[in-house]
PDB file of C-alpha atoms and ligand atoms in Angstrom:
ATOM      1  CA  MET A   1     -80.962 105.186 145.962  1.00 77.00           C
ATOM      2  CA  THR A   2     -79.304 102.927 143.404  1.00 87.00           C
ATOM      3  CA  GLU A   3     -75.842 101.559 144.021  1.00 92.00           C
ATOM      4  CA  PHE A   4     -73.306 100.860 141.251  1.00 95.00           C
ATOM      5  CA  TYR A   5     -70.021  99.054 141.220  1.00 96.00           C
ATOM      6  CA  THR A   6     -67.537  99.324 138.352  1.00 97.00           C
ATOM      7  CA  ARG A   7     -63.933  99.613 137.272  1.00 96.00           C
ATOM      8  CA  ALA A   8     -62.716 103.142 136.483  1.00 96.00           C
ATOM      9  CA  LEU A   9     -59.841 105.204 135.202  1.00 95.00           C
ATOM     10  CA  VAL A  10     -59.311 108.443 137.163  1.00 95.00           C
ATOM     11  CA  LEU A  11     -59.208 111.389 134.739  1.00 96.00           C
ATOM     12  CA  ASP A  12     -58.874 114.265 137.160  1.00 95.00           C
ATOM     13  CA  ARG A  13     -59.685 115.421 140.673  1.00 91.00           C
ATOM     14  CA  GLU A  14     -60.701 118.742 142.188  1.00 89.00           C
ATOM     15  CA  ASP A  15     -60.797 119.669 145.839  1.00 85.00           C
ATOM     16  CA  VAL A  16     -64.092 121.251 146.681  1.00 84.00           C
ATOM     17  CA  GLY A  17     -64.748 123.318 149.759  1.00 81.00           C
ATOM     18  CA  GLU A  18     -62.977 122.287 152.927  1.00 80.00           C
ATOM     19  CA  THR A  19     -63.356 118.564 152.745  1.00 81.00           C
ATOM     20  CA  ASP A  20     -64.855 117.166 149.544  1.00 85.00           C
ATOM     21  CA  VAL A  21     -63.197 115.838 146.422  1.00 87.00           C
ATOM     22  CA  ILE A  22     -64.817 115.692 143.012  1.00 90.00           C
ATOM     23  CA  ALA A  23     -63.305 113.087 140.736  1.00 93.00           C
ATOM     24  CA  HIS A  24     -63.750 112.826 137.000  1.00 96.00           C
ATOM     25  CA  LEU A  25     -63.828 109.130 136.104  1.00 97.00           C
ATOM     26  CA  PHE A  26     -64.047 107.083 132.952  1.00 98.00           C
ATOM     27  CA  THR A  27     -65.910 103.948 134.016  1.00 97.00           C
ATOM     28  CA  GLU A  28     -66.476 100.596 132.353  1.00 97.00           C
ATOM     29  CA  THR A  29     -70.254 100.682 132.910  1.00 96.00           C
ATOM     30  CA  HIS A  30     -71.195 104.403 132.828  1.00 96.00           C
ATOM     31  CA  GLY A  31     -68.579 106.042 130.618  1.00 97.00           C
ATOM     32  CA  LYS A  32     -67.466 109.451 131.851  1.00 97.00           C
ATOM     33  CA  ILE A  33     -68.969 110.513 135.188  1.00 96.00           C
ATOM     34  CA  LEU A  34     -68.380 112.823 138.119  1.00 94.00           C
ATOM     35  CA  VAL A  35     -68.282 111.400 141.632  1.00 93.00           C
ATOM     36  CA  ARG A  36     -68.167 113.373 144.809  1.00 90.00           C
ATOM     37  CA  ALA A  37     -66.222 111.971 147.760  1.00 87.00           C
ATOM     38  CA  LYS A  38     -67.577 113.435 150.956  1.00 80.00           C
ATOM     39  CA  SER A  39     -64.982 113.371 153.664  1.00 69.00           C
ATOM     40  CA  SER A  40     -67.718 113.469 156.264  1.00 49.00           C
ATOM     41  CA  ARG A  41     -68.098 109.806 155.375  1.00 47.00           C
ATOM     42  CA  LYS A  42     -65.323 108.025 157.159  1.00 50.00           C
ATOM     43  CA  ILE A  43     -64.981 105.328 154.568  1.00 51.00           C
ATOM     44  CA  THR A  44     -64.572 107.668 151.588  1.00 50.00           C
ATOM     45  CA  SER A  45     -61.983 109.881 153.177  1.00 61.00           C
ATOM     46  CA  LYS A  46     -59.613 106.943 152.779  1.00 65.00           C
ATOM     47  CA  SER A  47     -60.963 106.330 149.269  1.00 70.00           C
ATOM     48  CA  ALA A  48     -60.111 109.892 148.263  1.00 70.00           C
ATOM     49  CA  SER A  49     -56.413 108.967 148.234  1.00 73.00           C
ATOM     50  CA  TYR A  50     -57.062 106.651 145.288  1.00 84.00           C
ATOM     51  CA  LEU A  51     -58.490 109.490 143.232  1.00 88.00           C
ATOM     52  CA  GLN A  52     -55.357 110.530 141.350  1.00 87.00           C
ATOM     53  CA  PRO A  53     -55.193 110.916 137.548  1.00 90.00           C
ATOM     54  CA  LEU A  54     -54.130 107.766 135.652  1.00 89.00           C
ATOM     55  CA  ARG A  55     -55.087 105.382 138.458  1.00 90.00           C
ATOM     56  CA  PHE A  56     -57.107 102.336 137.560  1.00 90.00           C
ATOM     57  CA  ILE A  57     -59.529 101.655 140.417  1.00 93.00           C
ATOM     58  CA  GLN A  58     -62.734  99.923 141.424  1.00 94.00           C
ATOM     59  CA  VAL A  59     -65.500 102.175 142.696  1.00 94.00           C
ATOM     60  CA  ARG A  60     -68.842 101.896 144.387  1.00 95.00           C
ATOM     61  CA  PHE A  61     -71.150 104.873 144.066  1.00 94.00           C
ATOM     62  CA  VAL A  62     -74.775 105.861 144.438  1.00 94.00           C
ATOM     63  CA  THR A  63     -77.127 108.319 142.803  1.00 89.00           C
ATOM     64  CA  PRO A  64     -77.642 111.449 144.906  1.00 84.00           C
ATOM     65  CA  LYS A  65     -81.037 112.051 146.454  1.00 80.00           C
ATOM     66  CA  LYS A  66     -81.400 115.300 144.483  1.00 75.00           C
ATOM     67  CA  ASN A  67     -79.478 117.498 142.113  1.00 67.00           C
ATOM     68  CA  THR A  68     -77.679 115.014 139.862  1.00 62.00           C
ATOM     69  CA  ALA A  69     -75.687 117.872 138.232  1.00 68.00           C
ATOM     70  CA  THR A  70     -73.026 117.507 140.891  1.00 69.00           C
ATOM     71  CA  GLY A  71     -72.523 113.856 140.023  1.00 83.00           C
ATOM     72  CA  TYR A  72     -72.749 110.615 141.917  1.00 92.00           C
ATOM     73  CA  ILE A  73     -71.746 110.074 145.530  1.00 91.00           C
ATOM     74  CA  LEU A  74     -68.657 107.938 146.000  1.00 91.00           C
ATOM     75  CA  MET A  75     -69.031 105.249 148.644  1.00 89.00           C
ATOM     76  CA  ASP A  76     -65.792 103.396 148.280  1.00 88.00           C
ATOM     77  CA  ALA A  77     -62.707 103.118 146.069  1.00 88.00           C
ATOM     78  CA  LEU A  78     -60.024 100.456 145.818  1.00 87.00           C
ATOM     79  CA  TRP A  79     -57.110  99.572 143.590  1.00 85.00           C
ATOM     80  CA  ASP A  80     -58.142  97.623 140.550  1.00 84.00           C
ATOM     81  CA  THR A  81     -56.800  94.064 140.275  1.00 76.00           C
ATOM     82  CA  VAL A  82     -54.537  95.358 137.518  1.00 72.00           C
ATOM     83  CA  VAL A  83     -52.132  98.018 138.767  1.00 71.00           C
ATOM     84  CA  PRO A  84     -50.295  99.311 135.725  1.00 73.00           C
ATOM     85  CA  GLN A  85     -46.630 100.219 135.896  1.00 77.00           C
ATOM     86  CA  ILE A  86     -46.382 103.471 133.958  1.00 81.00           C
ATOM     87  CA  PRO A  87     -42.900 104.286 132.615  1.00 83.00           C
ATOM     88  CA  THR A  88     -41.946 107.847 133.536  1.00 85.00           C
ATOM     89  CA  GLU A  89     -41.140 108.822 129.939  1.00 85.00           C
ATOM     90  CA  VAL A  90     -44.725 108.231 128.770  1.00 86.00           C
ATOM     91  CA  LYS A  91     -46.489 109.815 131.717  1.00 87.00           C
ATOM     92  CA  ALA A  92     -46.908 113.259 130.109  1.00 87.00           C
ATOM     93  CA  THR A  93     -48.348 111.679 126.961  1.00 88.00           C
ATOM     94  CA  LEU A  94     -50.755 109.574 129.030  1.00 91.00           C
ATOM     95  CA  LEU A  95     -51.887 112.637 130.998  1.00 92.00           C
ATOM     96  CA  SER A  96     -52.706 114.425 127.746  1.00 92.00           C
ATOM     97  CA  LEU A  97     -54.718 111.385 126.617  1.00 94.00           C
ATOM     98  CA  VAL A  98     -56.546 111.383 129.960  1.00 95.00           C
ATOM     99  CA  HIS A  99     -57.216 115.104 129.488  1.00 95.00           C
ATOM    100  CA  THR A 100     -58.657 114.364 126.039  1.00 95.00           C
ATOM    101  CA  VAL A 101     -61.174 111.926 127.529  1.00 97.00           C
ATOM    102  CA  ARG A 102     -62.057 114.387 130.264  1.00 96.00           C
ATOM    103  CA  GLU A 103     -62.721 117.168 127.769  1.00 95.00           C
ATOM    104  CA  LEU A 104     -64.225 115.322 124.825  1.00 96.00           C
ATOM    105  CA  ALA A 105     -65.947 112.115 125.931  1.00 96.00           C
ATOM    106  CA  PRO A 106     -69.724 112.388 126.378  1.00 95.00           C
ATOM    107  CA  GLU A 107     -71.017 112.003 129.942  1.00 94.00           C
ATOM    108  CA  ASN A 108     -72.872 108.927 131.108  1.00 93.00           C
ATOM    109  CA  GLN A 109     -72.331 107.042 127.882  1.00 96.00           C
ATOM    110  CA  PRO A 110     -70.467 103.769 128.270  1.00 97.00           C
ATOM    111  CA  ASP A 111     -68.035 103.091 125.425  1.00 97.00           C
ATOM    112  CA  LYS A 112     -66.541  99.599 125.360  1.00 97.00           C
ATOM    113  CA  ARG A 113     -64.004 100.529 122.680  1.00 97.00           C
ATOM    114  CA  VAL A 114     -62.614 103.515 124.631  1.00 97.00           C
ATOM    115  CA  TRP A 115     -62.536 101.396 127.769  1.00 96.00           C
ATOM    116  CA  SER A 116     -60.617  98.550 126.154  1.00 95.00           C
ATOM    117  CA  LEU A 117     -58.229 101.058 124.519  1.00 94.00           C
ATOM    118  CA  TRP A 118     -57.322 102.239 128.026  1.00 92.00           C
ATOM    119  CA  GLU A 119     -56.877  98.678 129.232  1.00 89.00           C
ATOM    120  CA  THR A 120     -54.461  98.125 126.352  1.00 89.00           C
ATOM    121  CA  ILE A 121     -52.644 101.421 126.923  1.00 88.00           C
ATOM    122  CA  LEU A 122     -52.084 100.840 130.625  1.00 83.00           C
ATOM    123  CA  GLN A 123     -51.066  97.220 130.317  1.00 81.00           C
ATOM    124  CA  GLN A 124     -48.915  97.543 127.212  1.00 81.00           C
ATOM    125  CA  PRO A 125     -47.201 100.949 127.100  1.00 75.00           C
ATOM    126  CA  GLN A 126     -45.653 100.114 123.686  1.00 73.00           C
ATOM    127  CA  HIS A 127     -49.102 100.904 122.175  1.00 75.00           C
ATOM    128  CA  ILE A 128     -49.016 104.485 123.456  1.00 81.00           C
ATOM    129  CA  PRO A 129     -47.509 106.081 120.297  1.00 78.00           C
ATOM    130  CA  SER A 130     -50.591 105.160 118.209  1.00 84.00           C
ATOM    131  CA  ALA A 131     -53.086 105.678 121.027  1.00 90.00           C
ATOM    132  CA  ALA A 132     -53.851 109.349 120.307  1.00 91.00           C
ATOM    133  CA  HIS A 133     -54.950 108.489 116.778  1.00 90.00           C
ATOM    134  CA  VAL A 134     -57.177 105.659 117.932  1.00 92.00           C
ATOM    135  CA  LEU A 135     -58.645 107.630 120.829  1.00 94.00           C
ATOM    136  CA  LEU A 136     -59.517 110.650 118.684  1.00 94.00           C
ATOM    137  CA  GLN A 137     -61.171 108.431 116.117  1.00 93.00           C
ATOM    138  CA  LEU A 138     -63.207 106.635 118.781  1.00 95.00           C
ATOM    139  CA  LEU A 139     -64.327 110.040 120.101  1.00 95.00           C
ATOM    140  CA  GLY A 140     -65.470 111.037 116.595  1.00 92.00           C
ATOM    141  CA  TYR A 141     -62.578 113.126 115.317  1.00 92.00           C
ATOM    142  CA  TYR A 142     -61.109 112.358 111.933  1.00 82.00           C
ATOM    143  CA  THR A 143     -57.370 112.070 112.187  1.00 78.00           C
ATOM    144  CA  ASP A 144     -56.975 111.790 108.431  1.00 80.00           C
ATOM    145  CA  GLN A 145     -57.727 115.473 107.984  1.00 76.00           C
ATOM    146  CA  VAL A 146     -55.306 116.677 105.339  1.00 80.00           C
ATOM    147  CA  THR A 147     -54.688 120.312 106.176  1.00 93.00           C
ATOM    148  CA  CYS A 148     -54.073 122.407 109.265  1.00 95.00           C
ATOM    149  CA  GLY A 149     -57.246 123.978 110.678  1.00 94.00           C
ATOM    150  CA  VAL A 150     -55.550 127.372 111.044  1.00 95.00           C
ATOM    151  CA  CYS A 151     -53.275 128.003 108.017  1.00 96.00           C
ATOM    152  CA  LYS A 152     -55.183 125.526 105.755  1.00 95.00           C
ATOM    153  CA  LYS A 153     -51.860 124.649 104.120  1.00 95.00           C
ATOM    154  CA  ASN A 154     -49.587 122.374 106.129  1.00 94.00           C
ATOM    155  CA  THR A 155     -50.154 118.800 107.269  1.00 93.00           C
ATOM    156  CA  PRO A 156     -51.595 118.700 110.799  1.00 93.00           C
ATOM    157  CA  LYS A 157     -49.323 117.106 113.426  1.00 92.00           C
ATOM    158  CA  ARG A 158     -51.077 118.138 116.626  1.00 93.00           C
ATOM    159  CA  PHE A 159     -54.599 118.221 118.034  1.00 94.00           C
ATOM    160  CA  VAL A 160     -55.550 121.179 120.226  1.00 95.00           C
ATOM    161  CA  ILE A 161     -57.834 119.563 122.767  1.00 93.00           C
ATOM    162  CA  ARG A 162     -59.655 122.660 124.047  1.00 92.00           C
ATOM    163  CA  LYS A 163     -60.311 123.969 120.522  1.00 93.00           C
ATOM    164  CA  GLU A 164     -60.972 120.513 119.003  1.00 93.00           C
ATOM    165  CA  LEU A 165     -58.696 121.518 116.152  1.00 93.00           C
ATOM    166  CA  PHE A 166     -55.946 119.801 114.131  1.00 94.00           C
ATOM    167  CA  VAL A 167     -52.992 122.110 113.526  1.00 95.00           C
ATOM    168  CA  CYS A 168     -49.530 121.979 111.955  1.00 95.00           C
ATOM    169  CA  ASP A 169     -46.338 122.313 114.008  1.00 95.00           C
ATOM    170  CA  SER A 170     -45.874 125.929 112.874  1.00 96.00           C
ATOM    171  CA  CYS A 171     -49.367 127.027 113.958  1.00 96.00           C
ATOM    172  CA  ALA A 172     -49.055 124.969 117.166  1.00 95.00           C
ATOM    173  CA  SER A 173     -45.950 126.939 118.123  1.00 95.00           C
ATOM    174  CA  GLN A 174     -48.018 130.187 118.055  1.00 95.00           C
ATOM    175  CA  LEU A 175     -50.451 128.873 120.679  1.00 94.00           C
ATOM    176  CA  PRO A 176     -50.281 129.803 124.386  1.00 92.00           C
ATOM    177  CA  GLN A 177     -47.892 127.542 126.336  1.00 88.00           C
ATOM    178  CA  ASP A 178     -50.646 126.116 128.517  1.00 88.00           C
ATOM    179  CA  GLU A 179     -52.677 124.819 125.578  1.00 90.00           C
ATOM    180  CA  ILE A 180     -52.728 121.033 125.793  1.00 87.00           C
ATOM    181  CA  LEU A 181     -51.736 119.363 122.541  1.00 88.00           C
ATOM    182  CA  LEU A 182     -51.749 115.776 121.386  1.00 90.00           C
ATOM    183  CA  HIS A 183     -49.263 114.465 118.849  1.00 87.00           C
ATOM    184  CA  VAL A 184     -51.214 112.822 116.046  1.00 86.00           C
TER     185      VAL A 184
HETATM  186 ZN1  LIG B   1     -50.923 125.580 110.203  1.00 50.81          ZN
END
């Protein structure tokens, strides 16, 4: 059983069964990973409260004895030394950026550039307007695409995360309301 210790950004959490929590994390040392917080462990039931999207935390986790598909086992979580103050008006934008990492970043591949982008975003919210561009480029999407992926005519202004598609405002307005879009 190998133990790891790293800083992490919480991307998402899911409650599983009666007592467990699965957290999607973007970590400094392992890139995007899943960790499972078992509430049967006294110490992690407290840690589970740190597992909220957009939190910057420090985590200790171990490899499971078998079946790595369900992720690592969380042993402990704490606030990071840097606790960002997130202005309310940018929270929705930040959540869509977090969603982008959750959907599109490869698992178990550390990426120093994506990590330092998040450090910048969370410490200096004035960088948020250009962050979607930078993030998509770091994840391998070309934001200089010249035409909308649907109508092939207009200039793309949005990125449809689930479809990995750049679209214009007009085509974006035809999409279902729950489709998560980034301004680019
Ligand atoms: Zn279009």
